[in-house]
XYZ file of N, CA and C in Angstrom:
129
model
N -26.039 27.226 -23.204
C -25.409 25.828 -22.879
C -25.210 25.792 -21.459
N -24.959 26.986 -20.796
C -24.573 27.012 -19.347
C -25.951 26.818 -18.400
N -26.986 27.238 -18.979
C -28.150 26.995 -18.177
C -28.389 25.550 -18.093
N -28.331 24.774 -19.218
C -28.682 23.341 -19.532
C -27.620 22.646 -18.527
N -26.345 23.068 -18.531
C -25.371 22.413 -17.760
C -25.772 22.480 -16.106
N -26.291 23.729 -15.821
C -26.626 23.979 -14.406
C -27.757 23.356 -13.997
N -28.494 23.153 -15.013
C -30.016 22.412 -14.501
C -29.438 20.888 -14.605
N -28.562 20.287 -15.460
C -28.224 18.926 -15.187
C -27.561 18.643 -14.012
N -26.749 19.668 -13.502
C -25.964 19.358 -12.298
C -26.924 19.338 -11.144
N -27.866 20.468 -11.167
C -28.762 20.460 -10.076
C -29.556 19.050 -9.890
N -30.015 18.484 -11.082
C -30.873 17.372 -11.053
C -29.821 16.169 -10.508
N -28.606 16.119 -10.941
C -27.665 15.184 -10.539
C -27.564 15.151 -9.064
N -27.254 16.204 -8.473
C -27.225 16.573 -7.201
C -28.227 16.056 -6.292
N -29.587 16.491 -6.837
C -30.916 16.083 -6.065
C -30.868 14.529 -6.134
N -30.683 13.778 -7.083
C -30.597 12.526 -7.210
C -29.892 11.804 -6.381
N -28.626 12.292 -6.356
C -27.393 11.738 -5.527
C -27.806 11.854 -4.102
N -28.541 12.952 -3.791
C -28.811 13.123 -2.180
C -29.914 12.246 -1.856
N -31.040 11.782 -2.881
C -31.925 10.895 -2.697
C -31.422 9.555 -2.289
N -30.291 9.306 -3.198
C -29.622 7.877 -3.272
C -28.918 7.668 -1.796
N -28.206 8.876 -1.448
C -27.298 8.705 0.003
C -28.481 8.684 1.114
N -29.514 9.498 0.899
C -30.532 9.162 2.150
C -31.033 7.888 2.055
N -31.399 7.334 1.024
C -31.761 5.727 0.988
C -30.930 4.857 1.628
N -29.570 4.986 1.316
C -28.505 4.321 1.764
C -28.406 4.482 3.407
N -28.468 5.663 3.913
C -28.468 5.798 5.161
C -29.592 5.360 5.980
N -30.689 5.213 5.387
C -31.829 4.574 5.980
C -31.619 3.111 6.273
N -31.135 2.507 5.258
C -30.835 1.013 5.299
C -29.850 0.704 6.453
N -28.739 1.634 6.513
C -27.787 1.529 7.403
C -28.324 1.641 8.842
N -29.200 2.516 8.861
C -29.702 2.908 10.315
C -30.659 1.763 10.960
N -30.956 0.822 10.131
C -31.848 -0.147 10.835
C -31.027 -1.325 10.979
N -29.760 -1.486 10.447
C -29.079 -2.848 10.676
C -28.602 -2.846 12.054
N -28.574 -4.249 12.623
C -28.105 -4.248 13.990
C -26.649 -4.190 14.079
N -26.263 -3.636 15.219
C -24.598 -3.600 15.598
C -24.171 -4.956 15.407
N -22.842 -5.024 14.929
C -22.190 -6.398 14.494
C -21.068 -6.411 15.774
N -20.415 -7.566 16.016
C -19.617 -7.628 16.951
C -18.230 -7.194 16.353
N -17.404 -6.628 17.130
C -16.198 -6.098 16.664
C -15.046 -7.032 17.180
N -14.254 -7.518 16.299
C -13.075 -8.313 16.589
C -12.209 -7.589 17.898
N -11.585 -8.258 18.508
C -10.805 -7.925 19.705
C -9.718 -6.827 19.520
N -9.192 -7.028 18.279
C -8.244 -5.942 17.723
C -8.659 -4.543 17.138
N -9.896 -4.504 17.226
C -10.488 -3.142 16.661
C -11.165 -2.587 17.983
N -11.225 -1.289 17.995
C -11.991 -0.546 18.829
C -13.138 0.254 18.370
N -14.349 -0.017 18.837
C -15.433 0.938 18.557
C -15.366 2.299 18.901
N -15.772 3.149 17.771
C -15.516 4.596 18.131
C -16.760 5.270 18.641
N -17.973 4.629 18.308
C -19.211 5.279 18.930
C -20.014 4.327 19.557
């Protein structure tokens, strides 16, 4: 039972990593948006 749980966790984490990388790729190509005057850009 522990081996199956460990395998399922590993698969879950690998899939979560892929989803995160796909989201970051989408964010990396979006143009910068204007920031309202009451906010300060950090980067």
